[in-house]
Amino acid sequence: LPIHLNRDQDYNLVVDIFKRLNIKFYVCRAVGKIKLSIKDEAQFRRAIQILKDISIEFFSYELEADKCTKAVIKGIPVEISERDIIYGLIEQNVDVLRVARMRGGADRHPIPLLLVEVSKLSYGTDIFKLKTVIGLSVKIEAPRKKKDSAQCYRCQKFGHNSRVCFLPAKCLKCA
């Protein structure tokens, strides 16, 4: 489980703290970059929290257990609010994290598609097995995969997302 440090000057501090706290890791160095790898998930979570607490600039990747399942619900009229959909899914024992109305066209108008994020650790209803939501007949599918790699909305770098990025924020135009 990798942690990428942004600055060389942070390296000695981080190594010292990790050794004192008995966090086992190994180091890979590249030009201007340092990657710490931690094999144990509990130690990885502890290391991430420590780096956040002492304000070290770094990025990492989401653990598989922390990722959510995404689904697209087709057939919900734009007049129905996201809040109503959340309540309808909760009534059917779905562990909803977030619902967002999708937008389309040049003017970004709302379309009858909703992106739903559901906890992977949920023991409730499988969202893909649902046939109705708030009394409406719907079709639920996995979202289409993007062809290009993920880009962080915080630092604008590729390969990770903003949920696990603690690098300085950069403007999309200026970065």
PDB file of N, CA and C in Angstrom, residues 73-159:
ATOM      1  N   ILE A  73     -29.004   4.935 -12.154  1.00  0.00           N
ATOM      2  CA  ILE A  73     -30.429   4.625 -12.196  1.00  0.00           C
ATOM      3  C   ILE A  73     -31.032   5.382 -13.375  1.00  0.00           C
ATOM      4  N   LYS A  74     -31.643   4.621 -14.284  1.00  0.00           N
ATOM      5  CA  LYS A  74     -32.261   5.210 -15.474  1.00  0.00           C
ATOM      6  C   LYS A  74     -33.776   5.204 -15.296  1.00  0.00           C
ATOM      7  N   GLY A  75     -34.406   6.280 -15.753  1.00  0.00           N
ATOM      8  CA  GLY A  75     -35.862   6.320 -15.758  1.00  0.00           C
ATOM      9  C   GLY A  75     -36.488   7.119 -14.641  1.00  0.00           C
ATOM     10  N   ILE A  76     -35.719   7.922 -13.935  1.00  0.00           N
ATOM     11  CA  ILE A  76     -36.270   8.781 -12.880  1.00  0.00           C
ATOM     12  C   ILE A  76     -36.464  10.178 -13.476  1.00  0.00           C
ATOM     13  N   PRO A  77     -37.690  10.673 -13.536  1.00  0.00           N
ATOM     14  CA  PRO A  77     -37.922  12.013 -14.102  1.00  0.00           C
ATOM     15  C   PRO A  77     -37.130  13.091 -13.367  1.00  0.00           C
ATOM     16  N   VAL A  78     -36.761  14.126 -14.087  1.00  0.00           N
ATOM     17  CA  VAL A  78     -35.938  15.195 -13.508  1.00  0.00           C
ATOM     18  C   VAL A  78     -36.671  15.976 -12.426  1.00  0.00           C
ATOM     19  N   GLU A  79     -37.991  15.881 -12.394  1.00  0.00           N
ATOM     20  CA  GLU A  79     -38.772  16.604 -11.380  1.00  0.00           C
ATOM     21  C   GLU A  79     -38.638  15.982  -9.992  1.00  0.00           C
ATOM     22  N   ILE A  80     -38.195  14.745  -9.920  1.00  0.00           N
ATOM     23  CA  ILE A  80     -38.061  14.060  -8.632  1.00  0.00           C
ATOM     24  C   ILE A  80     -36.684  14.371  -8.046  1.00  0.00           C
ATOM     25  N   SER A  81     -36.671  14.790  -6.798  1.00  0.00           N
ATOM     26  CA  SER A  81     -35.422  15.236  -6.169  1.00  0.00           C
ATOM     27  C   SER A  81     -34.538  14.067  -5.753  1.00  0.00           C
ATOM     28  N   GLU A  82     -33.261  14.370  -5.576  1.00  0.00           N
ATOM     29  CA  GLU A  82     -32.299  13.370  -5.099  1.00  0.00           C
ATOM     30  C   GLU A  82     -32.678  12.897  -3.697  1.00  0.00           C
ATOM     31  N   ARG A  83     -33.194  13.798  -2.888  1.00  0.00           N
ATOM     32  CA  ARG A  83     -33.593  13.450  -1.521  1.00  0.00           C
ATOM     33  C   ARG A  83     -34.688  12.375  -1.529  1.00  0.00           C
ATOM     34  N   ASP A  84     -35.655  12.510  -2.429  1.00  0.00           N
ATOM     35  CA  ASP A  84     -36.722  11.504  -2.536  1.00  0.00           C
ATOM     36  C   ASP A  84     -36.143  10.140  -2.929  1.00  0.00           C
ATOM     37  N   ILE A  85     -35.172  10.153  -3.811  1.00  0.00           N
ATOM     38  CA  ILE A  85     -34.532   8.899  -4.246  1.00  0.00           C
ATOM     39  C   ILE A  85     -33.774   8.269  -3.080  1.00  0.00           C
ATOM     40  N   ILE A  86     -33.081   9.090  -2.315  1.00  0.00           N
ATOM     41  CA  ILE A  86     -32.353   8.571  -1.149  1.00  0.00           C
ATOM     42  C   ILE A  86     -33.326   7.897  -0.189  1.00  0.00           C
ATOM     43  N   TYR A  87     -34.434   8.563   0.129  1.00  0.00           N
ATOM     44  CA  TYR A  87     -35.426   7.969   1.032  1.00  0.00           C
ATOM     45  C   TYR A  87     -36.001   6.676   0.457  1.00  0.00           C
ATOM     46  N   GLY A  88     -36.271   6.663  -0.854  1.00  0.00           N
ATOM     47  CA  GLY A  88     -36.802   5.472  -1.502  1.00  0.00           C
ATOM     48  C   GLY A  88     -35.840   4.301  -1.457  1.00  0.00           C
ATOM     49  N   LEU A  89     -34.545   4.581  -1.623  1.00  0.00           N
ATOM     50  CA  LEU A  89     -33.544   3.517  -1.558  1.00  0.00           C
ATOM     51  C   LEU A  89     -33.351   3.019  -0.127  1.00  0.00           C
ATOM     52  N   ILE A  90     -33.364   3.933   0.821  1.00  0.00           N
ATOM     53  CA  ILE A  90     -33.231   3.537   2.229  1.00  0.00           C
ATOM     54  C   ILE A  90     -34.397   2.656   2.646  1.00  0.00           C
ATOM     55  N   GLU A  91     -35.598   2.979   2.171  1.00  0.00           N
ATOM     56  CA  GLU A  91     -36.769   2.144   2.469  1.00  0.00           C
ATOM     57  C   GLU A  91     -36.594   0.713   1.961  1.00  0.00           C
ATOM     58  N   GLN A  92     -35.793   0.552   0.894  1.00  0.00           N
ATOM     59  CA  GLN A  92     -35.553  -0.777   0.335  1.00  0.00           C
ATOM     60  C   GLN A  92     -34.265  -1.395   0.878  1.00  0.00           C
ATOM     61  N   ASN A  93     -33.766  -0.839   1.986  1.00  0.00           N
ATOM     62  CA  ASN A  93     -32.602  -1.374   2.694  1.00  0.00           C
ATOM     63  C   ASN A  93     -31.298  -1.261   1.900  1.00  0.00           C
ATOM     64  N   VAL A  94     -31.146  -0.172   1.144  1.00  0.00           N
ATOM     65  CA  VAL A  94     -29.912   0.099   0.412  1.00  0.00           C
ATOM     66  C   VAL A  94     -29.111   1.120   1.215  1.00  0.00           C
ATOM     67  N   ASP A  95     -27.833   0.842   1.455  1.00  0.00           N
ATOM     68  CA  ASP A  95     -26.959   1.723   2.229  1.00  0.00           C
ATOM     69  C   ASP A  95     -26.390   2.815   1.317  1.00  0.00           C
ATOM     70  N   VAL A  96     -27.155   3.889   1.122  1.00  0.00           N
ATOM     71  CA  VAL A  96     -26.814   4.952   0.178  1.00  0.00           C
ATOM     72  C   VAL A  96     -25.802   5.917   0.803  1.00  0.00           C
ATOM     73  N   LEU A  97     -24.747   6.215   0.068  1.00  0.00           N
ATOM     74  CA  LEU A  97     -23.783   7.222   0.503  1.00  0.00           C
ATOM     75  C   LEU A  97     -24.065   8.571  -0.154  1.00  0.00           C
ATOM     76  N   ARG A  98     -24.422   8.530  -1.443  1.00  0.00           N
ATOM     77  CA  ARG A  98     -24.618   9.777  -2.185  1.00  0.00           C
ATOM     78  C   ARG A  98     -25.469   9.511  -3.419  1.00  0.00           C
ATOM     79  N   VAL A  99     -26.274  10.496  -3.794  1.00  0.00           N
ATOM     80  CA  VAL A  99     -27.041  10.456  -5.031  1.00  0.00           C
ATOM     81  C   VAL A  99     -26.830  11.790  -5.738  1.00  0.00           C
ATOM     82  N   ALA A 100     -26.519  11.739  -7.029  1.00  0.00           N
ATOM     83  CA  ALA A 100     -26.305  12.967  -7.798  1.00  0.00           C
ATOM     84  C   ALA A 100     -27.025  12.862  -9.139  1.00  0.00           C
ATOM     85  N   ARG A 101     -27.753  13.895  -9.482  1.00  0.00           N
ATOM     86  CA  ARG A 101     -28.429  13.961 -10.777  1.00  0.00           C
ATOM     87  C   ARG A 101     -27.374  14.192 -11.853  1.00  0.00           C
ATOM     88  N   MET A 102     -27.437  13.410 -12.918  1.00  0.00           N
ATOM     89  CA  MET A 102     -26.495  13.588 -14.019  1.00  0.00           C
ATOM     90  C   MET A 102     -27.013  14.682 -14.945  1.00  0.00           C
ATOM     91  N   ARG A 103     -26.091  15.315 -15.632  1.00  0.00           N
ATOM     92  CA  ARG A 103     -26.434  16.431 -16.522  1.00  0.00           C
ATOM     93  C   ARG A 103     -25.883  16.154 -17.908  1.00  0.00           C
ATOM     94  N   GLY A 104     -26.542  16.718 -18.923  1.00  0.00           N
ATOM     95  CA  GLY A 104     -26.103  16.476 -20.287  1.00  0.00           C
ATOM     96  C   GLY A 104     -26.302  17.681 -21.173  1.00  0.00           C
ATOM     97  N   GLY A 105     -25.773  17.576 -22.369  1.00  0.00           N
ATOM     98  CA  GLY A 105     -25.903  18.641 -23.353  1.00  0.00           C
ATOM     99  C   GLY A 105     -24.950  19.791 -23.078  1.00  0.00           C
ATOM    100  N   ALA A 106     -24.892  20.704 -24.024  1.00  0.00           N
ATOM    101  CA  ALA A 106     -23.994  21.851 -23.913  1.00  0.00           C
ATOM    102  C   ALA A 106     -24.386  22.765 -22.757  1.00  0.00           C
ATOM    103  N   ASP A 107     -25.693  22.838 -22.468  1.00  0.00           N
ATOM    104  CA  ASP A 107     -26.160  23.705 -21.382  1.00  0.00           C
ATOM    105  C   ASP A 107     -26.209  22.989 -20.026  1.00  0.00           C
ATOM    106  N   ARG A 108     -25.772  21.724 -19.992  1.00  0.00           N
ATOM    107  CA  ARG A 108     -25.687  20.929 -18.755  1.00  0.00           C
ATOM    108  C   ARG A 108     -27.035  20.831 -18.044  1.00  0.00           C
ATOM    109  N   HIS A 109     -28.085  20.588 -18.796  1.00  0.00           N
ATOM    110  CA  HIS A 109     -29.427  20.455 -18.221  1.00  0.00           C
ATOM    111  C   HIS A 109     -29.573  19.084 -17.551  1.00  0.00           C
ATOM    112  N   PRO A 110     -30.412  18.983 -16.513  1.00  0.00           N
ATOM    113  CA  PRO A 110     -30.620  17.700 -15.826  1.00  0.00           C
ATOM    114  C   PRO A 110     -31.234  16.667 -16.775  1.00  0.00           C
ATOM    115  N   ILE A 111     -30.774  15.432 -16.653  1.00  0.00           N
ATOM    116  CA  ILE A 111     -31.303  14.341 -17.474  1.00  0.00           C
ATOM    117  C   ILE A 111     -31.845  13.245 -16.548  1.00  0.00           C
ATOM    118  N   PRO A 112     -32.674  12.328 -17.066  1.00  0.00           N
ATOM    119  CA  PRO A 112     -33.302  11.319 -16.192  1.00  0.00           C
ATOM    120  C   PRO A 112     -32.357  10.182 -15.785  1.00  0.00           C
ATOM    121  N   LEU A 113     -31.150  10.520 -15.398  1.00  0.00           N
ATOM    122  CA  LEU A 113     -30.161   9.557 -14.905  1.00  0.00           C
ATOM    123  C   LEU A 113     -29.635  10.037 -13.566  1.00  0.00           C
ATOM    124  N   LEU A 114     -29.455   9.103 -12.641  1.00  0.00           N
ATOM    125  CA  LEU A 114     -28.897   9.429 -11.328  1.00  0.00           C
ATOM    126  C   LEU A 114     -27.693   8.541 -11.061  1.00  0.00           C
ATOM    127  N   LEU A 115     -26.625   9.131 -10.561  1.00  0.00           N
ATOM    128  CA  LEU A 115     -25.464   8.371 -10.134  1.00  0.00           C
ATOM    129  C   LEU A 115     -25.612   8.133  -8.632  1.00  0.00           C
ATOM    130  N   VAL A 116     -25.573   6.876  -8.236  1.00  0.00           N
ATOM    131  CA  VAL A 116     -25.758   6.503  -6.833  1.00  0.00           C
ATOM    132  C   VAL A 116     -24.493   5.820  -6.340  1.00  0.00           C
ATOM    133  N   GLU A 117     -24.013   6.237  -5.175  1.00  0.00           N
ATOM    134  CA  GLU A 117     -22.874   5.582  -4.530  1.00  0.00           C
ATOM    135  C   GLU A 117     -23.393   4.834  -3.313  1.00  0.00           C
ATOM    136  N   VAL A 118     -23.026   3.546  -3.235  1.00  0.00           N
ATOM    137  CA  VAL A 118     -23.505   2.658  -2.185  1.00  0.00           C
ATOM    138  C   VAL A 118     -22.298   2.053  -1.488  1.00  0.00           C
ATOM    139  N   SER A 119     -22.373   1.903  -0.183  1.00  0.00           N
ATOM    140  CA  SER A 119     -21.281   1.307   0.581  1.00  0.00           C
ATOM    141  C   SER A 119     -21.027  -0.125   0.119  1.00  0.00           C
ATOM    142  N   LYS A 120     -19.749  -0.460  -0.097  1.00  0.00           N
ATOM    143  CA  LYS A 120     -19.390  -1.839  -0.466  1.00  0.00           C
ATOM    144  C   LYS A 120     -19.563  -2.785   0.703  1.00  0.00           C
ATOM    145  N   LEU A 121     -19.448  -2.260   1.907  1.00  0.00           N
ATOM    146  CA  LEU A 121     -19.541  -3.097   3.098  1.00  0.00           C
ATOM    147  C   LEU A 121     -20.977  -3.320   3.537  1.00  0.00           C
ATOM    148  N   SER A 122     -21.911  -2.803   2.762  1.00  0.00           N
ATOM    149  CA  SER A 122     -23.319  -2.906   3.122  1.00  0.00           C
ATOM    150  C   SER A 122     -23.795  -4.350   3.068  1.00  0.00           C
ATOM    151  N   TYR A 123     -24.631  -4.709   4.039  1.00  0.00           N
ATOM    152  CA  TYR A 123     -25.248  -6.024   4.039  1.00  0.00           C
ATOM    153  C   TYR A 123     -26.716  -5.915   3.644  1.00  0.00           C
ATOM    154  N   GLY A 124     -27.082  -4.749   3.102  1.00  0.00           N
ATOM    155  CA  GLY A 124     -28.464  -4.526   2.700  1.00  0.00           C
ATOM    156  C   GLY A 124     -28.725  -5.085   1.306  1.00  0.00           C
ATOM    157  N   THR A 125     -29.727  -4.527   0.664  1.00  0.00           N
ATOM    158  CA  THR A 125     -30.146  -4.970  -0.654  1.00  0.00           C
ATOM    159  C   THR A 125     -29.101  -4.622  -1.706  1.00  0.00           C
ATOM    160  N   ASP A 126     -28.871  -5.530  -2.636  1.00  0.00           N
ATOM    161  CA  ASP A 126     -27.995  -5.263  -3.775  1.00  0.00           C
ATOM    162  C   ASP A 126     -28.725  -4.299  -4.707  1.00  0.00           C
ATOM    163  N   ILE A 127     -28.149  -3.141  -4.922  1.00  0.00           N
ATOM    164  CA  ILE A 127     -28.838  -2.107  -5.699  1.00  0.00           C
ATOM    165  C   ILE A 127     -29.125  -2.557  -7.123  1.00  0.00           C
ATOM    166  N   PHE A 128     -28.293  -3.421  -7.684  1.00  0.00           N
ATOM    167  CA  PHE A 128     -28.483  -3.852  -9.068  1.00  0.00           C
ATOM    168  C   PHE A 128     -29.667  -4.807  -9.239  1.00  0.00           C
ATOM    169  N   LYS A 129     -30.215  -5.305  -8.145  1.00  0.00           N
ATOM    170  CA  LYS A 129     -31.369  -6.210  -8.213  1.00  0.00           C
ATOM    171  C   LYS A 129     -32.701  -5.475  -8.120  1.00  0.00           C
ATOM    172  N   LEU A 130     -32.660  -4.185  -7.825  1.00  0.00           N
ATOM    173  CA  LEU A 130     -33.908  -3.421  -7.696  1.00  0.00           C
ATOM    174  C   LEU A 130     -34.583  -3.231  -9.050  1.00  0.00           C
ATOM    175  N   LYS A 131     -35.890  -3.287  -9.054  1.00  0.00           N
ATOM    176  CA  LYS A 131     -36.681  -3.066 -10.272  1.00  0.00           C
ATOM    177  C   LYS A 131     -37.495  -1.780 -10.178  1.00  0.00           C
ATOM    178  N   THR A 132     -37.793  -1.355  -8.928  1.00  0.00           N
ATOM    179  CA  THR A 132     -38.557  -0.122  -8.729  1.00  0.00           C
ATOM    180  C   THR A 132     -37.898   0.727  -7.652  1.00  0.00           C
ATOM    181  N   VAL A 133     -38.048   2.035  -7.794  1.00  0.00           N
ATOM    182  CA  VAL A 133     -37.610   2.994  -6.783  1.00  0.00           C
ATOM    183  C   VAL A 133     -38.731   4.019  -6.657  1.00  0.00           C
ATOM    184  N   ILE A 134     -39.188   4.264  -5.458  1.00  0.00           N
ATOM    185  CA  ILE A 134     -40.331   5.130  -5.131  1.00  0.00           C
ATOM    186  C   ILE A 134     -41.516   4.896  -6.069  1.00  0.00           C
ATOM    187  N   GLY A 135     -41.755   3.630  -6.368  1.00  0.00           N
ATOM    188  CA  GLY A 135     -42.905   3.266  -7.186  1.00  0.00           C
ATOM    189  C   GLY A 135     -42.703   3.401  -8.679  1.00  0.00           C
ATOM    190  N   LEU A 136     -41.517   3.810  -9.110  1.00  0.00           N
ATOM    191  CA  LEU A 136     -41.239   3.954 -10.537  1.00  0.00           C
ATOM    192  C   LEU A 136     -40.422   2.765 -11.025  1.00  0.00           C
ATOM    193  N   SER A 137     -40.747   2.270 -12.186  1.00  0.00           N
ATOM    194  CA  SER A 137     -39.982   1.189 -12.796  1.00  0.00           C
ATOM    195  C   SER A 137     -38.668   1.779 -13.323  1.00  0.00           C
ATOM    196  N   VAL A 138     -37.540   1.202 -12.905  1.00  0.00           N
ATOM    197  CA  VAL A 138     -36.234   1.744 -13.276  1.00  0.00           C
ATOM    198  C   VAL A 138     -35.322   0.642 -13.788  1.00  0.00           C
ATOM    199  N   LYS A 139     -34.275   1.077 -14.454  1.00  0.00           N
ATOM    200  CA  LYS A 139     -33.211   0.174 -14.881  1.00  0.00           C
ATOM    201  C   LYS A 139     -31.942   0.651 -14.193  1.00  0.00           C
ATOM    202  N   ILE A 140     -31.218  -0.270 -13.557  1.00  0.00           N
ATOM    203  CA  ILE A 140     -30.017   0.101 -12.813  1.00  0.00           C
ATOM    204  C   ILE A 140     -28.824  -0.635 -13.414  1.00  0.00           C
ATOM    205  N   GLU A 141     -27.791   0.133 -13.771  1.00  0.00           N
ATOM    206  CA  GLU A 141     -26.598  -0.416 -14.409  1.00  0.00           C
ATOM    207  C   GLU A 141     -25.347   0.152 -13.749  1.00  0.00           C
ATOM    208  N   ALA A 142     -24.241  -0.520 -14.006  1.00  0.00           N
ATOM    209  CA  ALA A 142     -22.939   0.023 -13.597  1.00  0.00           C
ATOM    210  C   ALA A 142     -22.605   1.189 -14.532  1.00  0.00           C
ATOM    211  N   PRO A 143     -21.951   2.236 -14.018  1.00  0.00           N
ATOM    212  CA  PRO A 143     -21.594   3.352 -14.902  1.00  0.00           C
ATOM    213  C   PRO A 143     -20.541   2.917 -15.926  1.00  0.00           C
ATOM    214  N   ARG A 144     -20.516   3.606 -17.045  1.00  0.00           N
ATOM    215  CA  ARG A 144     -19.504   3.325 -18.062  1.00  0.00           C
ATOM    216  C   ARG A 144     -18.139   3.731 -17.531  1.00  0.00           C
ATOM    217  N   LYS A 145     -17.147   2.910 -17.821  1.00  0.00           N
ATOM    218  CA  LYS A 145     -15.780   3.210 -17.378  1.00  0.00           C
ATOM    219  C   LYS A 145     -15.174   4.276 -18.286  1.00  0.00           C
ATOM    220  N   LYS A 146     -14.424   5.181 -17.693  1.00  0.00           N
ATOM    221  CA  LYS A 146     -13.728   6.197 -18.469  1.00  0.00           C
ATOM    222  C   LYS A 146     -12.500   5.562 -19.112  1.00  0.00           C
ATOM    223  N   LYS A 147     -12.173   6.016 -20.310  1.00  0.00           N
ATOM    224  CA  LYS A 147     -11.040   5.436 -21.027  1.00  0.00           C
ATOM    225  C   LYS A 147      -9.706   5.968 -20.527  1.00  0.00           C
ATOM    226  N   ASP A 148      -9.666   7.216 -20.099  1.00  0.00           N
ATOM    227  CA  ASP A 148      -8.416   7.792 -19.616  1.00  0.00           C
ATOM    228  C   ASP A 148      -8.274   7.580 -18.112  1.00  0.00           C
ATOM    229  N   SER A 149      -7.063   7.767 -17.603  1.00  0.00           N
ATOM    230  CA  SER A 149      -6.812   7.514 -16.185  1.00  0.00           C
ATOM    231  C   SER A 149      -7.427   8.611 -15.324  1.00  0.00           C
ATOM    232  N   ALA A 150      -7.626   8.275 -14.055  1.00  0.00           N
ATOM    233  CA  ALA A 150      -8.241   9.203 -13.108  1.00  0.00           C
ATOM    234  C   ALA A 150      -7.358  10.427 -12.896  1.00  0.00           C
ATOM    235  N   GLN A 151      -8.008  11.563 -12.721  1.00  0.00           N
ATOM    236  CA  GLN A 151      -7.288  12.794 -12.414  1.00  0.00           C
ATOM    237  C   GLN A 151      -7.803  13.346 -11.097  1.00  0.00           C
ATOM    238  N   CYS A 152      -6.877  13.735 -10.241  1.00  0.00           N
ATOM    239  CA  CYS A 152      -7.229  14.295  -8.945  1.00  0.00           C
ATOM    240  C   CYS A 152      -7.755  15.722  -9.133  1.00  0.00           C
ATOM    241  N   TYR A 153      -8.904  16.013  -8.535  1.00  0.00           N
ATOM    242  CA  TYR A 153      -9.475  17.354  -8.638  1.00  0.00           C
ATOM    243  C   TYR A 153      -8.823  18.331  -7.670  1.00  0.00           C
ATOM    244  N   ARG A 154      -7.933  17.854  -6.835  1.00  0.00           N
ATOM    245  CA  ARG A 154      -7.245  18.724  -5.875  1.00  0.00           C
ATOM    246  C   ARG A 154      -5.911  19.216  -6.446  1.00  0.00           C
ATOM    247  N   CYS A 155      -5.009  18.281  -6.774  1.00  0.00           N
ATOM    248  CA  CYS A 155      -3.667  18.670  -7.227  1.00  0.00           C
ATOM    249  C   CYS A 155      -3.514  18.609  -8.743  1.00  0.00           C
ATOM    250  N   GLN A 156      -4.517  18.088  -9.442  1.00  0.00           N
ATOM    251  CA  GLN A 156      -4.564  17.961 -10.900  1.00  0.00           C
ATOM    252  C   GLN A 156      -3.617  16.915 -11.468  1.00  0.00           C
ATOM    253  N   LYS A 157      -3.003  16.090 -10.628  1.00  0.00           N
ATOM    254  CA  LYS A 157      -2.150  15.008 -11.115  1.00  0.00           C
ATOM    255  C   LYS A 157      -3.018  13.808 -11.477  1.00  0.00           C
ATOM    256  N   PHE A 158      -2.439  12.898 -12.226  1.00  0.00           N
ATOM    257  CA  PHE A 158      -3.175  11.722 -12.681  1.00  0.00           C
ATOM    258  C   PHE A 158      -2.835  10.501 -11.835  1.00  0.00           C
ATOM    259  N   GLY A 159      -3.767   9.541 -11.784  1.00  0.00           N
ATOM    260  CA  GLY A 159      -3.510   8.259 -11.153  1.00  0.00           C
ATOM    261  C   GLY A 159      -4.084   8.085  -9.756  1.00  0.00           C
TER     262      GLY A 159
END
